[in-house]
Coordinates of C-alpha atoms in Angstrom, one line a residue:
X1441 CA -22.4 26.0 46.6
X1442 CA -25.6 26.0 44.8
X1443 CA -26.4 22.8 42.8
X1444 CA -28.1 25.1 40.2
X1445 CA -24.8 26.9 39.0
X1446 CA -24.2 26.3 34.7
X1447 CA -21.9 23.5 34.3
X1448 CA -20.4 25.9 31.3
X1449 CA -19.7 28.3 34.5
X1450 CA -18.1 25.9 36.6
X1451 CA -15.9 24.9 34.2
X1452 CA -14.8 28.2 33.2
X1453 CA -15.2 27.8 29.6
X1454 CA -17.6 29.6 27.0
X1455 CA -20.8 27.2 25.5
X1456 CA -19.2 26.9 22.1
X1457 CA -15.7 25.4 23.5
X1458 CA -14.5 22.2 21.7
X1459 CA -14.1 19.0 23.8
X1460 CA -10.6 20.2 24.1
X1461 CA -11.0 23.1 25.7
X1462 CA -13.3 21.0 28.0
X1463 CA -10.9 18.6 28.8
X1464 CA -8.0 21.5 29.5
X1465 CA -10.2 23.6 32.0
X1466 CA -11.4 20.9 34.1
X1467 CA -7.9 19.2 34.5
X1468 CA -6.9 22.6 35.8
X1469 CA -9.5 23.0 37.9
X1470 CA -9.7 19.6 39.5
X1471 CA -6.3 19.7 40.6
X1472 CA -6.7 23.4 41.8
X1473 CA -9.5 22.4 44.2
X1474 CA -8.6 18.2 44.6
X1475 CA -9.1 17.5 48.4
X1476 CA -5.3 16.6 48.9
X1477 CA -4.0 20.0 47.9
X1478 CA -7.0 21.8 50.1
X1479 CA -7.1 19.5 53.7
X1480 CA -10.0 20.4 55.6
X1481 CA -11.6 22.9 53.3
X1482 CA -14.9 21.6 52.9
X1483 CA -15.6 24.6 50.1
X1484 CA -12.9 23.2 48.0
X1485 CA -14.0 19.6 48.2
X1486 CA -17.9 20.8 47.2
X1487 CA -16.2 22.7 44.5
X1488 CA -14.3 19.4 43.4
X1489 CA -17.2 17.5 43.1
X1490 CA -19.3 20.2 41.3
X1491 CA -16.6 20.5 39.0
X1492 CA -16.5 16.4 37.9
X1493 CA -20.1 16.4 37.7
X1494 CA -20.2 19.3 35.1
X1495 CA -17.4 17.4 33.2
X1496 CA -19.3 14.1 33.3
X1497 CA -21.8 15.9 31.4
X1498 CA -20.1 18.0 29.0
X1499 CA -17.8 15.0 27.8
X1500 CA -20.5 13.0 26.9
X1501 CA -21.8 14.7 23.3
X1502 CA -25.2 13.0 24.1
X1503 CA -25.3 14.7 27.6
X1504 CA -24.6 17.8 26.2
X1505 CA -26.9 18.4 23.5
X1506 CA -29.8 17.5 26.4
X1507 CA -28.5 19.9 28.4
X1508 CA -27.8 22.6 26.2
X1509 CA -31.4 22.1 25.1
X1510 CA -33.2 21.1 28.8
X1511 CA -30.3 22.4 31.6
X1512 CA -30.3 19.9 34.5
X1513 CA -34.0 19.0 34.0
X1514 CA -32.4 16.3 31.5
X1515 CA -31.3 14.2 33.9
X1516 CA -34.0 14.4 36.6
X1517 CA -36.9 12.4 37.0
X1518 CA -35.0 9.6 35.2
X1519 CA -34.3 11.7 32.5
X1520 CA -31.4 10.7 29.8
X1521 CA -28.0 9.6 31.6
X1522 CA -29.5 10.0 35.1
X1523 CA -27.3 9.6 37.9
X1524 CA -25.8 13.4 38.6
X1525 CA -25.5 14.8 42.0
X1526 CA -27.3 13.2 45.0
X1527 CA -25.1 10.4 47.3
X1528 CA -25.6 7.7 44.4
X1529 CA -23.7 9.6 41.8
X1530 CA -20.1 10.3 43.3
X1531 CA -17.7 7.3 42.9
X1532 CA -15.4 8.4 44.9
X1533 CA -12.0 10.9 44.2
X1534 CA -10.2 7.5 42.4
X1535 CA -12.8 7.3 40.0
X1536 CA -12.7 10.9 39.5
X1537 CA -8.9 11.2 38.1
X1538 CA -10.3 8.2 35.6
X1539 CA -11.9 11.2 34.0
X1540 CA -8.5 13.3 34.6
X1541 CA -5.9 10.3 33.6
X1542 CA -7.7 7.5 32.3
X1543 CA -6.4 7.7 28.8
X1544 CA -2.8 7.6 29.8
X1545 CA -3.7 4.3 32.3
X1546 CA -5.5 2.2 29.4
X1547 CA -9.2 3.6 29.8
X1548 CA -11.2 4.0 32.7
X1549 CA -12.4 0.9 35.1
X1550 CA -16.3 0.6 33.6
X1551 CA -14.3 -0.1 30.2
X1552 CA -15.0 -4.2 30.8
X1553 CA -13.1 -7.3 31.6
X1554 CA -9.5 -7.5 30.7
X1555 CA -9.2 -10.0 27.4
X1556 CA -6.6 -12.9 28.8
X1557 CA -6.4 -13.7 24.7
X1558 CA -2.9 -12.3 23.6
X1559 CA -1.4 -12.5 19.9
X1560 CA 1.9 -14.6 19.9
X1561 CA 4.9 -13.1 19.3
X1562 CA 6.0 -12.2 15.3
X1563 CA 9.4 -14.2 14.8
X1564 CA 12.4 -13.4 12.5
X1565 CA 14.4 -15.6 10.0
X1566 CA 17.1 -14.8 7.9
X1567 CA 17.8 -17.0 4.8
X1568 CA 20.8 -16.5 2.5
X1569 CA 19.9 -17.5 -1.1
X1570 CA 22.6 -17.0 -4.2
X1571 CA 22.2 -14.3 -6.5
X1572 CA 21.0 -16.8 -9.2
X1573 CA 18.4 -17.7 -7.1
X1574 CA 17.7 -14.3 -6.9
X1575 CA 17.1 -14.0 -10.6
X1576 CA 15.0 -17.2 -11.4
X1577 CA 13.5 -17.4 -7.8
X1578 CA 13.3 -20.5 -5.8
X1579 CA 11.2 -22.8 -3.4
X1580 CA 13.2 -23.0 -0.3
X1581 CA 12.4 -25.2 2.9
X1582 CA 13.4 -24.0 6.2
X1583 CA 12.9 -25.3 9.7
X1584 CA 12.4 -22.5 12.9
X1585 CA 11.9 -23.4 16.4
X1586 CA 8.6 -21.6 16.9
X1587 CA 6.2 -21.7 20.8
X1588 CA 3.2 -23.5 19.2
X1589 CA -0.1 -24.1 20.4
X1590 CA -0.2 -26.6 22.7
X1591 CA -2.5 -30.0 21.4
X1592 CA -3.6 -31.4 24.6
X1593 CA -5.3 -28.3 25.8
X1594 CA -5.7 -26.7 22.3
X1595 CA -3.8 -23.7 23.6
X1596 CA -6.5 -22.5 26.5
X1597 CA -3.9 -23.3 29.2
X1598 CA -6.5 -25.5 31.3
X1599 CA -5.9 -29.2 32.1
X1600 CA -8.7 -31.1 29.4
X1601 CA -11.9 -31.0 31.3
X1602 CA -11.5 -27.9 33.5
X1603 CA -11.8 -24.1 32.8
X1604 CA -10.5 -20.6 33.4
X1605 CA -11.6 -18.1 36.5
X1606 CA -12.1 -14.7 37.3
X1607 CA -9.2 -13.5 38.9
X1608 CA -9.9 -12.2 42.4
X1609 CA -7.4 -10.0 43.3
X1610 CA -8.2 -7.5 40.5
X1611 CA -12.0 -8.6 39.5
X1612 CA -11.0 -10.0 36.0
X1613 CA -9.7 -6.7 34.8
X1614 CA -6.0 -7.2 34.2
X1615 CA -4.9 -4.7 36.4
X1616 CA -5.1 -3.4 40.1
X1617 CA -4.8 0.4 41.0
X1618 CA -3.4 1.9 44.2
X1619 CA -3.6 5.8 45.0
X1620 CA -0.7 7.7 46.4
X1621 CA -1.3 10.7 47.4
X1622 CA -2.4 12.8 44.6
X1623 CA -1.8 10.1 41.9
X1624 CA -3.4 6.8 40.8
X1625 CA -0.7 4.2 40.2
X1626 CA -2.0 1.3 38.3
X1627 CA -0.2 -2.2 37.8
X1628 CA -0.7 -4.9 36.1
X1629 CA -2.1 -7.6 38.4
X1630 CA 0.4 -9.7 40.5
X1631 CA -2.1 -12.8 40.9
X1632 CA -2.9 -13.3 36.6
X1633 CA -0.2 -11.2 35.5
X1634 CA -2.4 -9.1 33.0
X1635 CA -4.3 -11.8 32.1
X1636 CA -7.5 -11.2 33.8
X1637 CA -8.3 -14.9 34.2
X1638 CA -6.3 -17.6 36.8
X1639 CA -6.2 -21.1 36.1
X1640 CA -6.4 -23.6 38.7
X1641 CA -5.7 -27.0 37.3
X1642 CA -2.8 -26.4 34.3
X1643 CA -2.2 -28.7 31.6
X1644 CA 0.4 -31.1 32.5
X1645 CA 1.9 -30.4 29.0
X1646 CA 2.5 -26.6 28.8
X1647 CA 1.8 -25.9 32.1
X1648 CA -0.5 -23.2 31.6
X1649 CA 0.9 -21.9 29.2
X1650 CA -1.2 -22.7 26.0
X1651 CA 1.5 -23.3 23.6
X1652 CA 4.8 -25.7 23.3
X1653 CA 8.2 -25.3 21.7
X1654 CA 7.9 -26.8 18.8
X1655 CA 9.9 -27.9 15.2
X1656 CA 8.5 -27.0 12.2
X1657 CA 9.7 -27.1 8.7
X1658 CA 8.0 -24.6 6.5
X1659 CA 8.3 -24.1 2.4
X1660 CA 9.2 -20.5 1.3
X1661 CA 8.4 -19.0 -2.2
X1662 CA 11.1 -16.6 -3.3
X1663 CA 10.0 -14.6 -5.8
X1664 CA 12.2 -13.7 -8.8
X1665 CA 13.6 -10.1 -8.0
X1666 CA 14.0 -10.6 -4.3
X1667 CA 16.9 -8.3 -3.0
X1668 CA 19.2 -7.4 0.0
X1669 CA 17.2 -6.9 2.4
X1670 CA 13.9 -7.8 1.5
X1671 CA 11.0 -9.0 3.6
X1672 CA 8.4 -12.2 3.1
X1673 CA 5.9 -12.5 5.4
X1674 CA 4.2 -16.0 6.4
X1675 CA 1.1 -15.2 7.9
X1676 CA 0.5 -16.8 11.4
X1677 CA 3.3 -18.6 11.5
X1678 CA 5.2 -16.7 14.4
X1679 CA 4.4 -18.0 18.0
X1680 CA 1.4 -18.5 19.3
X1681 CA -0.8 -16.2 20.9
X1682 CA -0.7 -17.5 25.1
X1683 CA -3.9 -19.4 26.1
X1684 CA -5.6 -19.8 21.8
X1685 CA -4.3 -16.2 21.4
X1686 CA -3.9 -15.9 17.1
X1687 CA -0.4 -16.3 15.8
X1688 CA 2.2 -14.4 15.4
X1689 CA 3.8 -13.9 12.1
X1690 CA 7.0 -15.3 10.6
X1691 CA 9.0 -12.4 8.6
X1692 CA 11.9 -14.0 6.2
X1693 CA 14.9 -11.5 5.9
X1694 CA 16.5 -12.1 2.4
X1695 CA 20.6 -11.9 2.0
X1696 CA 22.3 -12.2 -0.9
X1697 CA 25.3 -14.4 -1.0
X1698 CA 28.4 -12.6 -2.3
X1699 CA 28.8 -14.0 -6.3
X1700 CA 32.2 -14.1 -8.2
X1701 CA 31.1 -12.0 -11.2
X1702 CA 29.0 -9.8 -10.6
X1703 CA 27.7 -7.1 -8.3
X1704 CA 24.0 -6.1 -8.1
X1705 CA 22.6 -2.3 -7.3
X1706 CA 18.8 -2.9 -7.7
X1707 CA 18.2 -4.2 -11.2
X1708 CA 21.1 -3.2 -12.2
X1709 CA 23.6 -6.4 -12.6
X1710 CA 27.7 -4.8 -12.9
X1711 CA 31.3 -7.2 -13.9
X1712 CA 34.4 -6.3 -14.7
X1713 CA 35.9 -7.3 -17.8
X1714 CA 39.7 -7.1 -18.0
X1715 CA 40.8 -6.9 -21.8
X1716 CA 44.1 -6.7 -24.0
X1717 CA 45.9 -3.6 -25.2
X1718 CA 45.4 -4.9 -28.6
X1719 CA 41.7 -5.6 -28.2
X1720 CA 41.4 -2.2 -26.8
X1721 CA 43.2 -0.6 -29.8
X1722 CA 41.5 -2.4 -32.1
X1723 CA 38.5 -3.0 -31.1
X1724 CA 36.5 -7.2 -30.9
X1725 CA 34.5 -8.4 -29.4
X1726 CA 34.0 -10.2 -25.6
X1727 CA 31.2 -13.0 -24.7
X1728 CA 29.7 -12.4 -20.8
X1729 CA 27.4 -15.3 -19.0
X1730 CA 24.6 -14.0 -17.6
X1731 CA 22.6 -15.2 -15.0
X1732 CA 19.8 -15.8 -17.5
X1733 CA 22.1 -18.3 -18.7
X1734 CA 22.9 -16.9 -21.9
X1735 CA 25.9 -15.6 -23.3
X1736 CA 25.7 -12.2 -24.3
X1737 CA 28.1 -10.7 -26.5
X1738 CA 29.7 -7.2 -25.6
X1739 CA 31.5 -5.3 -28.2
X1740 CA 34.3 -3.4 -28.2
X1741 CA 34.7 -0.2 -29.8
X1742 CA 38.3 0.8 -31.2
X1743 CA 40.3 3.0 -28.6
X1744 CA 38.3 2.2 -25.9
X1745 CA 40.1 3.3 -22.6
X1746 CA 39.9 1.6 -19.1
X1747 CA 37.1 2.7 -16.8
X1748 CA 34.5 2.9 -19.8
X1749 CA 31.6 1.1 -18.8
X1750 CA 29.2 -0.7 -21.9
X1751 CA 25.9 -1.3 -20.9
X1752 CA 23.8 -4.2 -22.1
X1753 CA 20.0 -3.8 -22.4
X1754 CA 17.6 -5.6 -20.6
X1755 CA 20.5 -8.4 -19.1
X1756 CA 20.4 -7.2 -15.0
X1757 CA 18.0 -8.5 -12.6
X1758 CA 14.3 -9.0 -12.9
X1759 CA 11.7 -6.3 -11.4
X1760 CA 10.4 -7.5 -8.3
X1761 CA 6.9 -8.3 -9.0
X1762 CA 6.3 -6.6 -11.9
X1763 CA 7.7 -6.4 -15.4
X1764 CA 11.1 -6.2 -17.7
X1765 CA 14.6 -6.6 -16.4
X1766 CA 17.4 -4.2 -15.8
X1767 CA 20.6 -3.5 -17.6
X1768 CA 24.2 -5.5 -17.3
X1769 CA 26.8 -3.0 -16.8
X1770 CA 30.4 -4.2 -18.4
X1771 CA 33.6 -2.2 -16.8
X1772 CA 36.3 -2.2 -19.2
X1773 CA 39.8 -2.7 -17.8
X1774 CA 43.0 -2.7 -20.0
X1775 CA 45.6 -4.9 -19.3
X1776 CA 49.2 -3.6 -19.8
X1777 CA 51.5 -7.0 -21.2
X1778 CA 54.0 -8.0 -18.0
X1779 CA 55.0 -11.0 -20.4
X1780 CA 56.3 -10.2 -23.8
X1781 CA 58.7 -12.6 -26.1
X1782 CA 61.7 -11.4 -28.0
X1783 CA 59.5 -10.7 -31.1
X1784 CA 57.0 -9.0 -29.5
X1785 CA 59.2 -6.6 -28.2
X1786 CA 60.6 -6.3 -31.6
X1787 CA 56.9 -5.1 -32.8
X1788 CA 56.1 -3.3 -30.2
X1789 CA 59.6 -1.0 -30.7
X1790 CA 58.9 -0.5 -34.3
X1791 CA 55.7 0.8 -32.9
X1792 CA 57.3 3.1 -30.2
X1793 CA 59.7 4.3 -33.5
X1794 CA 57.0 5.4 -35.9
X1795 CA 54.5 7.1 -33.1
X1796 CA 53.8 10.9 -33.5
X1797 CA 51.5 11.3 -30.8
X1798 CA 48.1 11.7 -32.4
X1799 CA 47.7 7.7 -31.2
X1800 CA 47.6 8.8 -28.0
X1801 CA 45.8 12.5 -27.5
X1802 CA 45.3 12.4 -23.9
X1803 CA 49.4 11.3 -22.9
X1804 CA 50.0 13.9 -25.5
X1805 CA 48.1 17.1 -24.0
X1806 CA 49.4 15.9 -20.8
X1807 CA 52.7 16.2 -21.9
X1808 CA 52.6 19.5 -23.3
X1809 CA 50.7 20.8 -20.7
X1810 CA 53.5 19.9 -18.2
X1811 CA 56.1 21.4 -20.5
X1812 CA 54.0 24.6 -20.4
X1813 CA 55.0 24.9 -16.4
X1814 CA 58.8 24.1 -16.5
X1815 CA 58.7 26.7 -18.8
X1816 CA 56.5 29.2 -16.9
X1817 CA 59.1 27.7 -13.9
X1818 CA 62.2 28.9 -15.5
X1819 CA 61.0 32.4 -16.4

C-alpha cells in the first residue's frame, strides 16, 4: 500500500470530522484489520499499521493543522513531530491498542513514572451531643484511633539514612501489562504493589509502611444550629497518606440525643402541653422553658380544643450559620378529670343540668347529624 495515501482516506472520515469521529473510525478500523483477526495476511497488517500512523497524526491537534496545511512533508526532513512511518516509528501492536484503550487502562505508557505518594484514607466519627448543645453550641474533645505518619522515618517508609528505588519488575510505572490475544490486560505491579518505588531496608518502626496507629485527642467546634445528620470536616486529620502521602480528612457525623420535651424539625422546636378542661374553657395562661433558658409564656385562648397547636415566634433552634431563630410550636392537649371529689361532681352536674348545647357546637352537629340517619334508616 502506498505510503502517500491521505490519512483523512485511510481513516474513512471527511477533513472536517471532530476528534470524535476520529477516534470512532479508527477503533473500527483497527480491529477490522488487527493482525490477530487476519493471520498471515500481510495486506491486512500494512493496512493496520497505515491506519495507526494516520491516527497518530490526526489526534494530535498540532499534527493536524501541519498537515492539513503541509501533507506528510510536515514531518519529513525533521519536520514538526517527526517520527511517522520508516522501521523507527512503529512500537509495536501493544503500544498500538494504547491509542485504542489507553483511556480505559489509566493513560498510555509514555504518560511518566507512577507517583508512589498516596493520600491517606478520610476517616469517620460520630459524636452524639444533646439538643441544648445543639442550641448554644459547644467545644467538644474527642479521641480517634487514626494511622499516623510515622516519626522515625517521617512517613517515607525507608529505614533513616537509606532511600527508595525504581521498581524493576514494571520500570517504576505502577503497573505491568500482559497481552492476550486481542486484549491488553494491565495489573497493578506484584513487586511494589502500585507504588512504583520498592524499598529495600524498611523502617524498623512502620515497616515500610510510612505511618503508625496512633491516639489522638482532637478539640471539635460545634456550631450553634448543628442538626441530625450534619457534617464537620477537620482538614487532614484522617490517616495518613502511605510513604509522606497528605492526610486524609476527619468528617464528624452529628446525632442528636433524644430530649424529654421537645422534638426538633429543622428550626422548628415542637412540645406538648397537656392542660385542664377548665383552662381550656376558660382560657390562662401556661409558662414553657425553652432551651434559650427563658421561660416563655403561652397563652391560652378560651375554648381552645385539643390538637390546636400555638406557635411562639422566634423560640425554636438557631439558623445554622446564619441569622434569627425558628418558631416553638406548643400542642395543646386537654385533660378529661379521672379524679373528681364529691363537690366537684356536685358542680359539674349543675353544669350538665343547665347545658343547651351551644357550649358545645361540634358534639352538637354531631349529634343531630346522626339523628338525621336513624331517621333516614327507619323510612
Amino acid at each position: 500500500m502506498s505510503t502517500e495515501t491521505d490519512y483523512y482516506e485511510l481513516l474513512q472520515v471527511e477533513r472536517t470530522a471532530d476528534d470524535k469521529v476520529i477516534k470512532t473510525a479508527f477503533r473500527r478500523l483497527a480491529m477490522q484489520y488487527h493482525p490477530d483477526r487476519n493471520p498471515g495476511d500481510n495486506e491486512a497488517e500494512a493496512k493496520f499499521r497505515a491506519i495507526n500512523e494516520a491516527y497518530d497524526c490526526l489526534k494530535d491537534p498540532q499534527k493536524r493543522a501541519a498537515y492539513d496545511r503541509f501533507g506528510k512533508a510536515a514531518f519529513q526532513n525533521g519536520g514538526p513531530g517527526g517520527g511517522f512511518g520508516g522501521g523507527g516509528g512503529f512500537e509495536g501492536f501493544s503500544d498500538i491498542f494504547d491509542n485504542i484503550f489507553g483511556e480505559f487502562m489509566g493513560g498510555g505508557r509514555g504518560g511518566g513514572q507512577r507517583s508512589s505518594v498516596r493520600r491517606g484514607a478520610d476517616l469517620r466519627y460520630d459524636l452524639e451531643i444533646t439538643l441544648e448543645d445543639a442550641y448554644a453550641g459547644k467545644q467538644a474533645s474527642i479521641t480517634v484511633d487514626v494511622a499516623a505518619q510515622c516519626d522515625t522515618c517521617d512517613g517515607r517508609g525507608a529505614k533513616p539514612g537509606t532511600g527508595t528505588q525504581h521498581c524493576k519488575t514494571c520500570g517504576g510505572h505502577g503497573k505491568v501489562r500482559a497481552q492476550q490475544g486481542f486484549f491488553v490486560v494491565e495489573r497493578t505491579c506484584p513487586a511494589c504493589h502500585g507504588a512504583g518505588e520498592v524499598i529495600s531496608d524498611p523502617c524498623p518502626d512502620c515497616h515500610g509502611e510510612g505511618r503508625i496507629e496512633k491516639t489522638k485527642t482532637l478539640d471539635v467546634g460545634i456550631p450553634a444550629g448543628v442538626d441530625e445528620g450534619t457534617r464537620i470536616r477537620l482538614t487532614g486529620e484522617g490517616e495518613a497518606g502511605a510513604r509522606g502521602g497528605p492526610a486524609g480528612d476527619l468528617y464528624i457525623f452529628i446525632h442528636l440525643a433524644e430530649h424529654r420535651i421537645f422534638q426538633r424539625d429543622g428550626t422548628t422546636l415542637f412540645a406538648r402541653a397537656p392542660i385542664s378542661f377548665t383552662t381550656a374553657a376558660l382560657g390562662g395562661s401556661i409558662e414553657v422553658p425553652g432551651l434559650d433558658k427563658q421561660r416563655h409564656e403561652i397563652r391560652i385562648p378560651a375554648g381552645i380544643q385539643s390538637g390546636k397547636q400555638i406557635r411562639q415566634r422566634g423560640a425554636g433552634m438557631p439558623v445554622l450559620n446564619g441569622r434569627g431563630h425558628g418558631d416553638l410550636v406548643i400542642q395543646i392537649d386537654v385533660e378529661t378529670p379521672t379524679k373528681l371529689t364529691a363537690r366537684q361532681k356536685e358542680l359539674l352536674e349543675e353544669f350538665r343540668a343547665t347545658e343547651t348545647g351551644e357550649e358545645s357546637p361540634q358534639s352538637s352537629g354531631f349529634f343531630s347529624r346522626i339523628k338525621g340517619m336513624w331517621e333516614d334508616l327507619t323510612d
